[in-house]
PDB file of C-alpha atoms in Angstrom:
ATOM      1  CA  MET A   1     111.444  89.714  75.101  1.00 51.00           C
ATOM      2  CA  THR A   2     110.574  91.938  72.785  1.00 56.00           C
ATOM      3  CA  SER A   3     113.126  93.902  70.757  1.00 50.00           C
ATOM      4  CA  ARG A   4     111.667  97.386  71.918  1.00 51.00           C
ATOM      5  CA  GLN A   5     112.132  95.171  75.197  1.00 49.00           C
ATOM      6  CA  TYR A   6     115.298  94.639  74.681  1.00 46.00           C
ATOM      7  CA  VAL A   7     116.289  98.119  73.804  1.00 47.00           C
ATOM      8  CA  LEU A   8     114.260  99.738  77.016  1.00 48.00           C
ATOM      9  CA  VAL A   9     116.878  97.340  79.181  1.00 47.00           C
ATOM     10  CA  GLY A  10     119.913  98.783  77.266  1.00 48.00           C
ATOM     11  CA  LEU A  11     118.609 102.610  78.078  1.00 46.00           C
ATOM     12  CA  LEU A  12     118.456 101.755  81.462  1.00 47.00           C
ATOM     13  CA  GLY A  13     121.303 100.348  81.441  1.00 45.00           C
ATOM     14  CA  LEU A  14     120.282  97.626  83.797  1.00 38.00           C
ATOM     15  CA  SER A  15     120.535  99.903  86.671  1.00 39.00           C
ATOM     16  CA  LEU A  16     117.619 100.823  88.237  1.00 40.00           C
ATOM     17  CA  GLY A  17     119.090 102.521  91.719  1.00 38.00           C
ATOM     18  CA  CYS A  18     118.339 105.964  92.515  1.00 39.00           C
ATOM     19  CA  ALA A  19     119.819 108.255  95.170  1.00 36.00           C
ATOM     20  CA  THR A  20     116.674 107.568  97.261  1.00 54.00           C
ATOM     21  CA  THR A  21     114.286 104.558  97.646  1.00 71.00           C
ATOM     22  CA  PRO A  22     110.761 105.318  95.670  1.00 79.00           C
ATOM     23  CA  GLY A  23     107.752 105.691  98.377  1.00 79.00           C
ATOM     24  CA  ASP A  24     109.894 106.603 100.799  1.00 83.00           C
ATOM     25  CA  VAL A  25     108.296 109.387 102.123  1.00 90.00           C
ATOM     26  CA  ARG A  26     107.223 111.692 104.622  1.00 92.00           C
ATOM     27  CA  LEU A  27     103.511 111.321 106.090  1.00 93.00           C
ATOM     28  CA  ARG A  28     100.359 113.495 107.238  1.00 92.00           C
ATOM     29  CA  SER A  29      99.300 113.108 110.268  1.00 91.00           C
ATOM     30  CA  ASP A  30      96.390 110.786 108.997  1.00 89.00           C
ATOM     31  CA  GLY A  31      99.178 108.540 107.711  1.00 89.00           C
ATOM     32  CA  THR A  32      98.896 108.648 104.099  1.00 92.00           C
ATOM     33  CA  PRO A  33     101.761 109.458 102.191  1.00 95.00           C
ATOM     34  CA  MET A  34     102.871 113.851 101.366  1.00 95.00           C
ATOM     35  CA  ALA A  35     103.666 114.823  97.470  1.00 95.00           C
ATOM     36  CA  GLU A  36     106.861 113.115  95.763  1.00 96.00           C
ATOM     37  CA  LYS A  37     109.007 113.708  92.617  1.00 96.00           C
ATOM     38  CA  CYS A  38     108.628 110.555  89.817  1.00 97.00           C
ATOM     39  CA  SER A  39     112.207 109.911  89.271  1.00 96.00           C
ATOM     40  CA  GLU A  40     113.831 111.399  85.976  1.00 97.00           C
ATOM     41  CA  LYS A  41     115.000 107.910  84.667  1.00 97.00           C
ATOM     42  CA  ALA A  42     110.803 106.681  85.138  1.00 97.00           C
ATOM     43  CA  LEU A  43     110.000 109.963  83.262  1.00 97.00           C
ATOM     44  CA  GLU A  44     112.261 109.277  80.174  1.00 97.00           C
ATOM     45  CA  VAL A  45     110.765 105.543  80.061  1.00 96.00           C
ATOM     46  CA  MET A  46     107.640 106.439  80.076  1.00 97.00           C
ATOM     47  CA  GLN A  47     107.478 108.454  77.348  1.00 96.00           C
ATOM     48  CA  TYR A  48     109.388 105.779  75.618  1.00 94.00           C
ATOM     49  CA  LEU A  49     106.984 103.898  76.398  1.00 94.00           C
ATOM     50  CA  ARG A  50     103.892 106.217  75.160  1.00 95.00           C
ATOM     51  CA  LEU A  51     102.666 106.156  78.858  1.00 96.00           C
ATOM     52  CA  TYR A  52     101.079 109.950  78.981  1.00 97.00           C
ATOM     53  CA  VAL A  53      99.800 111.074  81.983  1.00 97.00           C
ATOM     54  CA  GLY A  54      96.184 110.254  82.356  1.00 96.00           C
ATOM     55  CA  GLU A  55      95.779 107.202  80.101  1.00 96.00           C
ATOM     56  CA  SER A  56      94.234 104.766  82.382  1.00 96.00           C
ATOM     57  CA  ALA A  57      94.114 100.741  82.194  1.00 97.00           C
ATOM     58  CA  TRP A  58      92.346  97.931  84.805  1.00 96.00           C
ATOM     59  CA  VAL A  59      94.724  96.322  87.605  1.00 96.00           C
ATOM     60  CA  GLN A  60      93.953  93.377  89.739  1.00 96.00           C
ATOM     61  CA  LEU A  61      95.212  95.371  93.205  1.00 97.00           C
ATOM     62  CA  ASP A  62      96.826  92.523  94.836  1.00 97.00           C
ATOM     63  CA  ALA A  63      98.388  89.566  92.702  1.00 95.00           C
ATOM     64  CA  ASN A  64      97.781  87.211  95.426  1.00 94.00           C
ATOM     65  CA  GLN A  65      94.006  87.837  95.944  1.00 94.00           C
ATOM     66  CA  SER A  66      92.776  88.801  92.224  1.00 84.00           C
ATOM     67  CA  ARG A  67      89.092  88.424  91.160  1.00 80.00           C
ATOM     68  CA  ALA A  68      87.956  87.735  95.056  1.00 86.00           C
ATOM     69  CA  LYS A  69      84.402  89.852  95.725  1.00 88.00           C
ATOM     70  CA  SER A  70      86.279  91.882  98.947  1.00 91.00           C
ATOM     71  CA  ILE A  71      90.390  91.903  99.714  1.00 96.00           C
ATOM     72  CA  THR A  72      92.356  93.211 102.538  1.00 97.00           C
ATOM     73  CA  LEU A  73      95.629  95.494 101.728  1.00 97.00           C
ATOM     74  CA  TYR A  74      97.882  96.007 104.190  1.00 97.00           C
ATOM     75  CA  ASP A  75     100.626  98.804 104.747  1.00 96.00           C
ATOM     76  CA  GLY A  76     103.641  98.016 102.609  1.00 96.00           C
ATOM     77  CA  PRO A  77     105.042  96.915  99.272  1.00 97.00           C
ATOM     78  CA  ILE A  78     101.901  95.556  96.290  1.00 97.00           C
ATOM     79  CA  GLU A  79     102.016  93.538  93.392  1.00 97.00           C
ATOM     80  CA  SER A  80      99.467  94.410  91.479  1.00 97.00           C
ATOM     81  CA  VAL A  81      98.497  92.613  87.694  1.00 96.00           C
ATOM     82  CA  LEU A  82      97.802  94.777  84.812  1.00 96.00           C
ATOM     83  CA  ASP A  83      94.131  93.624  83.222  1.00 94.00           C
ATOM     84  CA  GLN A  84      94.445  95.681  79.838  1.00 95.00           C
ATOM     85  CA  ASP A  85      97.099  97.096  78.008  1.00 95.00           C
ATOM     86  CA  VAL A  86      98.293 100.785  78.407  1.00 95.00           C
ATOM     87  CA  GLY A  87     100.447 102.661  75.775  1.00 92.00           C
ATOM     88  CA  THR A  88     103.194  99.443  74.794  1.00 90.00           C
ATOM     89  CA  LEU A  89     102.656  97.818  77.748  1.00 90.00           C
ATOM     90  CA  GLU A  90     100.548  94.982  77.181  1.00 91.00           C
ATOM     91  CA  ALA A  91      98.492  93.013  79.547  1.00 93.00           C
ATOM     92  CA  PRO A  92      99.546  90.939  81.772  1.00 94.00           C
ATOM     93  CA  VAL A  93     102.180  93.100  83.035  1.00 95.00           C
ATOM     94  CA  ARG A  94     103.391  93.255  87.408  1.00 96.00           C
ATOM     95  CA  LEU A  95     103.169  96.458  88.674  1.00 97.00           C
ATOM     96  CA  TYR A  96     105.048  97.602  92.488  1.00 97.00           C
ATOM     97  CA  GLY A  97     104.564  99.666  94.447  1.00 97.00           C
ATOM     98  CA  ARG A  98     103.562 100.516  97.944  1.00 97.00           C
ATOM     99  CA  VAL A  99     100.231 101.005  99.883  1.00 97.00           C
ATOM    100  CA  TRP A 100      99.245 103.305 102.729  1.00 97.00           C
ATOM    101  CA  THR A 101      96.066 102.438 104.506  1.00 96.00           C
ATOM    102  CA  GLY A 102      95.677 105.414 106.474  1.00 93.00           C
ATOM    103  CA  GLY A 103      92.641 107.974 106.239  1.00 91.00           C
ATOM    104  CA  ASP A 104      89.548 107.317 104.565  1.00 92.00           C
ATOM    105  CA  GLN A 105      91.150 105.077 101.511  1.00 94.00           C
ATOM    106  CA  PRO A 106      94.661 103.632 100.412  1.00 96.00           C
ATOM    107  CA  VAL A 107      96.574 105.250  98.905  1.00 97.00           C
ATOM    108  CA  ILE A 108      98.133 102.682  96.442  1.00 97.00           C
ATOM    109  CA  ARG A 109     101.567 104.058  94.372  1.00 98.00           C
ATOM    110  CA  TYR A 110     103.289 102.095  91.382  1.00 98.00           C
ATOM    111  CA  TYR A 111     106.463 102.403  91.104  1.00 97.00           C
ATOM    112  CA  GLU A 112     107.710  99.634  88.317  1.00 97.00           C
ATOM    113  CA  ALA A 113     106.244  97.299  85.432  1.00 96.00           C
ATOM    114  CA  HIS A 114     107.738  93.771  85.154  1.00 95.00           C
ATOM    115  CA  PHE A 115     107.372  92.111  81.801  1.00 89.00           C
ATOM    116  CA  MET A 116     105.878  88.877  82.019  1.00 84.00           C
ATOM    117  CA  ASN A 117     106.927  87.719  78.811  1.00 78.00           C
ATOM    118  CA  GLY A 118     110.306  87.504  79.799  1.00 76.00           C
ATOM    119  CA  GLY A 119     111.348  91.501  80.524  1.00 78.00           C
ATOM    120  CA  GLY A 120     112.817  93.191  82.988  1.00 86.00           C
ATOM    121  CA  ARG A 121     111.369  95.489  85.273  1.00 92.00           C
ATOM    122  CA  VAL A 122     111.436  99.457  84.138  1.00 95.00           C
ATOM    123  CA  PRO A 123     110.618 102.729  86.356  1.00 97.00           C
ATOM    124  CA  ILE A 124     106.763 104.147  86.218  1.00 97.00           C
ATOM    125  CA  CYS A 125     105.090 106.352  88.467  1.00 98.00           C
ATOM    126  CA  ALA A 126     101.264 105.150  88.241  1.00 98.00           C
ATOM    127  CA  VAL A 127      98.656 105.410  90.793  1.00 98.00           C
ATOM    128  CA  ALA A 128      95.611 103.416  91.758  1.00 97.00           C
ATOM    129  CA  ARG A 129      92.451 104.734  92.350  1.00 94.00           C
ATOM    130  CA  LEU A 130      88.690 104.430  91.518  1.00 90.00           C
ATOM    131  CA  GLY A 131      86.154 106.975  91.561  1.00 87.00           C
ATOM    132  CA  PHE A 132      82.740 108.064  94.183  1.00 83.00           C
ATOM    133  CA  GLY A 133      84.413 106.661  96.884  1.00 81.00           C
ATOM    134  CA  GLN A 134      84.432 103.116  95.273  1.00 88.00           C
ATOM    135  CA  LEU A 135      87.874 102.442  97.032  1.00 92.00           C
ATOM    136  CA  ARG A 136      87.079 103.630 100.512  1.00 94.00           C
ATOM    137  CA  LYS A 137      88.238 101.050 103.314  1.00 95.00           C
ATOM    138  CA  ARG A 138      84.774  99.216 105.388  1.00 96.00           C
ATOM    139  CA  PRO A 139      84.354 100.260 108.616  1.00 95.00           C
ATOM    140  CA  GLU A 140      85.698  96.845 109.901  1.00 96.00           C
ATOM    141  CA  SER A 141      89.431  97.408 108.792  1.00 97.00           C
ATOM    142  CA  LYS A 142      92.002  97.506 111.143  1.00 96.00           C
ATOM    143  CA  PRO A 143      94.951 100.268 111.871  1.00 95.00           C
ATOM    144  CA  GLY A 144      97.607  99.195 108.950  1.00 95.00           C
ATOM    145  CA  THR A 145      94.997  97.568 106.751  1.00 97.00           C
ATOM    146  CA  ALA A 146      92.287  98.177 104.546  1.00 97.00           C
ATOM    147  CA  ILE A 147      89.338  95.855 103.930  1.00 97.00           C
ATOM    148  CA  LEU A 148      87.989  97.420  99.915  1.00 96.00           C
ATOM    149  CA  ASP A 149      84.843  96.042  98.297  1.00 93.00           C
ATOM    150  CA  SER A 150      86.793  95.586  94.889  1.00 91.00           C
ATOM    151  CA  ALA A 151      89.736  93.833  93.945  1.00 94.00           C
ATOM    152  CA  ARG A 152      90.171  95.648  90.602  1.00 94.00           C
ATOM    153  CA  ALA A 153      90.754  99.648  90.358  1.00 96.00           C
ATOM    154  CA  GLY A 154      91.800 101.771  87.927  1.00 96.00           C
ATOM    155  CA  MET A 155      95.786 102.114  86.899  1.00 97.00           C
ATOM    156  CA  TYR A 156      96.568 105.768  86.338  1.00 97.00           C
ATOM    157  CA  ILE A 157      99.671 107.103  85.122  1.00 98.00           C
ATOM    158  CA  VAL A 158     101.105 109.813  86.791  1.00 98.00           C
ATOM    159  CA  ASP A 159     104.664 112.805  86.471  1.00 97.00           C
ATOM    160  CA  GLU A 160     104.182 112.832  90.115  1.00 97.00           C
ATOM    161  CA  PHE A 161     102.107 111.921  93.389  1.00 97.00           C
ATOM    162  CA  ARG A 162     100.000 114.403  94.988  1.00 92.00           C
TER     163      ARG A 162
END
């Protein structure tokens, strides 16, 4: 663990608890999540880690399906892998979040980053995106799933989930 990570763990007080569970949001009629605020702790940690709104990097969407030609995502928790450095997060880093597969494309929100070199988990706010409709589900996707043509997407830092 780097000294920066030790300081960060100290800053967090080893407690990531909050009043509500990240990702526990109301859904629209099509099954996509409504807006959600980032926790104050996540905003504070992102500032410390120099993770500024709009910064991005490539991620493997599902750690269990890395580098596959197409992947299937399911509603619920997701573990992704950061392929590039962003801010002071040095790849590889595990990203933990949630997937909603309702609508034309899945919604993926990340709530935690986990350092793979011995560090702990820290709260963040990020989303997975691809432009030009490249994150759209394939027509054969069944309810509760999203079959995608790419195992990779961009991970973007946000200050609120919209």
